[in-house]
Amino acid sequence: MSKVLFITGASSGIGAATARAAVDAGHKVALVARSEDKLNDLVTELGEDHAIALPCDVTDVSAQTTAFEAAATRFGQIDAVFANAGLGATGKGTEGGDIDNFRTMIDVNIFALTVTCKLAIAHLKQSKGHLLLTGSRAAHATLPGSVYGATKWFVRGYAENLHAELAEQGVRVTNINPGMVDTPFFDEGKPDALRPEDVAGAVMYALGQPDRVVIPSLQIYPMR
Ligand code: NJP
């Protein structure tokens, strides 16, 4: 059955790969990120019947609200929301880290994610839909001093709390926890890492389960 997916962080990496996989599977996608040109290119690639570009900064609550309304108006309903937008500053710990980076990571990975989830709920209750979040292997490990890793520990705990809130209402919640993925998240290529389409495959697997099944947490790691 064709579904409508609302994807944040859709301009590159895991989000863009998930949009491609979803459209390949016959679904429709609403694409959210700041890079309007990249979103428009992706809409051209996927086809205007299947995709809509909704450029916005997810830390802007009113802009995200407008994006949800525009997606619902265009496609009639929203069946799945993938709260995936995020960024990191890895390897610098707390002592060597940059305070402005701390704020940005907390704003995007934590605050904006909670906004996405709050705005998603009314739509997903109506569609008996599915809320997916991008967590991380970093929330299943200790990374010395890592603020980024700690933001993903938040996602891990929050996803469990959302599952407890929403399961009774017929809304499934899945926290997707990738290991290292070769995306623009890193400044240089990561040949031994997962590819974004590997993570997209995990998202599609969770999404494709029958209504009686929920996968609260899914881990996908590179072999090496
Ligand atoms: O990275 P990248 P990934 N408002 O840089 C968007 C997690 N993760 O696909 O706004 C709106 O290709 C940005 O769009 P733009 C990671 O923490 C990764 O790897 O146009 N959107 C872009 O579309 C993150 O949660 C790895 O710049 C904003 C997207 O976010 C998720 O995977 C491992 C935004 C980032 O795409 C996707 O990252 C892991 C804003 N304010 C978890 N700020 C890994 N790569 O190894 C950013 O465990 N975006």
PDB file of C-alpha atoms and ligand atoms in Angstrom, residues 8-17 32-36 38-39 55-60 64 82-88 104 107-109 112-113 133-139 148 151-152 155 176-186 190 193-194 196 199 220-221, ligand 1:
ATOM      1  CA  THR A   8      13.652  15.609   7.753  1.00  0.00           C
ATOM      2  CA  GLY A   9      17.294  15.831   6.718  1.00  0.00           C
ATOM      3  CA  ALA A  10      16.228  14.758   3.242  1.00  0.00           C
ATOM      4  CA  SER A  11      18.742  16.821   1.253  1.00  0.00           C
ATOM      5  CA  SER A  12      21.590  14.295   1.544  1.00  0.00           C
ATOM      6  CA  GLY A  13      22.864  11.101   3.132  1.00  0.00           C
ATOM      7  CA  ILE A  14      20.441   8.817   4.945  1.00  0.00           C
ATOM      8  CA  GLY A  15      17.384  11.045   4.397  1.00  0.00           C
ATOM      9  CA  ALA A  16      17.882  11.343   0.639  1.00  0.00           C
ATOM     10  CA  ALA A  17      18.584   7.599   0.331  1.00  0.00           C
ATOM     11  CA  VAL A  32      12.538  18.709   4.514  1.00  0.00           C
ATOM     12  CA  ALA A  33      15.967  20.343   4.918  1.00  0.00           C
ATOM     13  CA  ARG A  34      17.489  23.811   4.540  1.00  0.00           C
ATOM     14  CA  SER A  35      19.153  23.252   1.125  1.00  0.00           C
ATOM     15  CA  GLU A  36      16.381  24.188  -1.278  1.00  0.00           C
ATOM     16  CA  LYS A  38      19.281  19.915  -3.273  1.00  0.00           C
ATOM     17  CA  LEU A  39      15.640  19.230  -2.394  1.00  0.00           C
ATOM     18  CA  PRO A  55      12.710  23.790   2.517  1.00  0.00           C
ATOM     19  CA  CYS A  56      12.945  24.706   6.178  1.00  0.00           C
ATOM     20  CA  ASP A  57      15.252  24.923   9.143  1.00  0.00           C
ATOM     21  CA  VAL A  58      13.886  22.365  11.599  1.00  0.00           C
ATOM     22  CA  THR A  59      14.888  24.535  14.569  1.00  0.00           C
ATOM     23  CA  ASP A  60      12.285  27.080  13.372  1.00  0.00           C
ATOM     24  CA  GLN A  64       8.288  23.142  10.588  1.00  0.00           C
ATOM     25  CA  PHE A  82      11.288  10.097   9.757  1.00  0.00           C
ATOM     26  CA  ALA A  83      12.899  12.519  12.241  1.00  0.00           C
ATOM     27  CA  ASN A  84      16.362  12.218  10.781  1.00  0.00           C
ATOM     28  CA  ALA A  85      17.889  15.712  10.529  1.00  0.00           C
ATOM     29  CA  GLY A  86      21.024  15.911  12.598  1.00  0.00           C
ATOM     30  CA  LEU A  87      24.653  16.842  12.689  1.00  0.00           C
ATOM     31  CA  GLY A  88      27.721  16.202  14.740  1.00  0.00           C
ATOM     32  CA  THR A 104      23.825  23.681  17.290  1.00  0.00           C
ATOM     33  CA  ASP A 107      19.184  22.636  18.899  1.00  0.00           C
ATOM     34  CA  VAL A 108      18.993  20.301  15.895  1.00  0.00           C
ATOM     35  CA  ASN A 109      19.506  16.794  17.333  1.00  0.00           C
ATOM     36  CA  ALA A 112      14.123  20.315  16.673  1.00  0.00           C
ATOM     37  CA  LEU A 113      13.630  16.542  16.877  1.00  0.00           C
ATOM     38  CA  LEU A 133      13.920   8.575  14.579  1.00  0.00           C
ATOM     39  CA  THR A 134      17.586   8.487  13.657  1.00  0.00           C
ATOM     40  CA  GLY A 135      19.527   7.578  16.751  1.00  0.00           C
ATOM     41  CA  SER A 136      23.055   6.215  16.628  1.00  0.00           C
ATOM     42  CA  ARG A 137      25.467   3.530  17.637  1.00  0.00           C
ATOM     43  CA  ALA A 138      26.899   6.409  19.703  1.00  0.00           C
ATOM     44  CA  ALA A 139      23.987   5.840  22.101  1.00  0.00           C
ATOM     45  CA  TYR A 148      27.103  14.518  19.899  1.00  0.00           C
ATOM     46  CA  THR A 151      22.414  13.955  22.020  1.00  0.00           C
ATOM     47  CA  LYS A 152      21.860  10.469  20.615  1.00  0.00           C
ATOM     48  CA  VAL A 155      17.110  10.188  21.171  1.00  0.00           C
ATOM     49  CA  ILE A 176      17.108   3.522  13.897  1.00  0.00           C
ATOM     50  CA  ASN A 177      20.675   3.246  15.254  1.00  0.00           C
ATOM     51  CA  PRO A 178      23.319   3.194  12.529  1.00  0.00           C
ATOM     52  CA  GLY A 179      27.026   2.732  12.994  1.00  0.00           C
ATOM     53  CA  MET A 180      29.278   4.875  10.808  1.00  0.00           C
ATOM     54  CA  VAL A 181      27.669   5.778   7.465  1.00  0.00           C
ATOM     55  CA  ASP A 182      29.541   7.241   4.482  1.00  0.00           C
ATOM     56  CA  THR A 183      27.640  10.545   4.106  1.00  0.00           C
ATOM     57  CA  PRO A 184      28.439  14.288   4.052  1.00  0.00           C
ATOM     58  CA  PHE A 185      28.173  14.070   7.866  1.00  0.00           C
ATOM     59  CA  PHE A 186      31.952  13.508   7.584  1.00  0.00           C
ATOM     60  CA  LYS A 190      34.491   6.484   4.816  1.00  0.00           C
ATOM     61  CA  ALA A 193      31.341   2.439   6.565  1.00  0.00           C
ATOM     62  CA  LEU A 194      27.728   1.663   5.777  1.00  0.00           C
ATOM     63  CA  PRO A 196      23.207   5.548   3.179  1.00  0.00           C
ATOM     64  CA  VAL A 199      20.267   2.504   6.428  1.00  0.00           C
ATOM     65  CA  ILE A 220      22.693  -1.557  11.801  1.00  0.00           C
ATOM     66  CA  TYR A 221      26.487  -1.558  11.894  1.00  0.00           C
TER      67      TYR A 221
HETATM   68  O1  NJP B   1      24.362  13.213   7.289  1.00  0.00           O
HETATM   69  P1  NJP B   1      24.086  14.329   6.192  1.00  0.00           P
HETATM   70  P2  NJP B   1      23.639  11.804   7.586  1.00  0.00           P
HETATM   71  N1  NJP B   1      17.267  22.075   9.520  1.00  0.00           N
HETATM   72  O2  NJP B   1      24.972  15.450   6.583  1.00  0.00           O
HETATM   73  C1  NJP B   1      19.892  18.155   7.591  1.00  0.00           C
HETATM   74  C2  NJP B   1      22.686  10.408  11.989  1.00  0.00           C
HETATM   75  N2  NJP B   1      23.820   9.485  12.012  1.00  0.00           N
HETATM   76  O3  NJP B   1      22.721  11.401   6.524  1.00  0.00           O
HETATM   77  O4  NJP B   1      19.700  21.541   6.088  1.00  0.00           O
HETATM   78  C3  NJP B   1      16.919  21.181   8.590  1.00  0.00           C
HETATM   79  O5  NJP B   1      24.197  13.752   4.830  1.00  0.00           O
HETATM   80  C4  NJP B   1      20.827  18.389   6.424  1.00  0.00           C
HETATM   81  O6  NJP B   1      20.225  19.243   5.457  1.00  0.00           O
HETATM   82  P3  NJP B   1      20.594  20.782   5.188  1.00  0.00           P
HETATM   83  C5  NJP B   1      23.012  11.884  12.108  1.00  0.00           C
HETATM   84  O7  NJP B   1      23.267  12.266  13.435  1.00  0.00           O
HETATM   85  C6  NJP B   1      24.769   9.550  11.062  1.00  0.00           C
HETATM   86  O8  NJP B   1      24.728  10.891   7.983  1.00  0.00           O
HETATM   87  O9  NJP B   1      20.230  20.949   3.745  1.00  0.00           O
HETATM   88  N3  NJP B   1      17.714  20.166   8.200  1.00  0.00           N
HETATM   89  C7  NJP B   1      20.925  17.005   5.839  1.00  0.00           C
HETATM   90  O10 NJP B   1      19.841  16.741   4.968  1.00  0.00           O
HETATM   91  C8  NJP B   1      21.717  12.470  11.575  1.00  0.00           C
HETATM   92  O11 NJP B   1      20.750  12.531  12.596  1.00  0.00           O
HETATM   93  C9  NJP B   1      25.832   8.651  11.105  1.00  0.00           C
HETATM   94  O12 NJP B   1      22.034  20.956   5.491  1.00  0.00           O
HETATM   95  C10 NJP B   1      18.925  20.084   8.768  1.00  0.00           C
HETATM   96  C11 NJP B   1      20.805  16.103   7.064  1.00  0.00           C
HETATM   97  O13 NJP B   1      20.311  16.909   8.145  1.00  0.00           O
HETATM   98  C12 NJP B   1      21.265  11.451  10.533  1.00  0.00           C
HETATM   99  O14 NJP B   1      22.033  10.285  10.750  1.00  0.00           O
HETATM  100  C13 NJP B   1      25.886   7.691  12.102  1.00  0.00           C
HETATM  101  C14 NJP B   1      19.359  20.990   9.738  1.00  0.00           C
HETATM  102  C15 NJP B   1      22.146  15.534   7.457  1.00  0.00           C
HETATM  103  O15 NJP B   1      22.554  14.706   6.415  1.00  0.00           O
HETATM  104  C16 NJP B   1      21.463  11.880   9.101  1.00  0.00           C
HETATM  105  O16 NJP B   1      22.841  12.207   8.902  1.00  0.00           O
HETATM  106  C17 NJP B   1      24.896   7.666  13.062  1.00  0.00           C
HETATM  107  C18 NJP B   1      18.468  22.023  10.109  1.00  0.00           C
HETATM  108  N4  NJP B   1      18.801  22.942  11.040  1.00  0.00           N
HETATM  109  C19 NJP B   1      23.849   8.554  13.008  1.00  0.00           C
HETATM  110  N5  NJP B   1      20.623  20.650  10.104  1.00  0.00           N
HETATM  111  C20 NJP B   1      26.945   8.668  10.103  1.00  0.00           C
HETATM  112  N6  NJP B   1      26.818   9.396   8.985  1.00  0.00           N
HETATM  113  O17 NJP B   1      27.951   7.975  10.330  1.00  0.00           O
HETATM  114  C21 NJP B   1      20.961  19.572   9.384  1.00  0.00           C
HETATM  115  O18 NJP B   1      24.981   6.747  14.029  1.00  0.00           O
HETATM  116  N7  NJP B   1      19.951  19.224   8.567  1.00  0.00           N
END
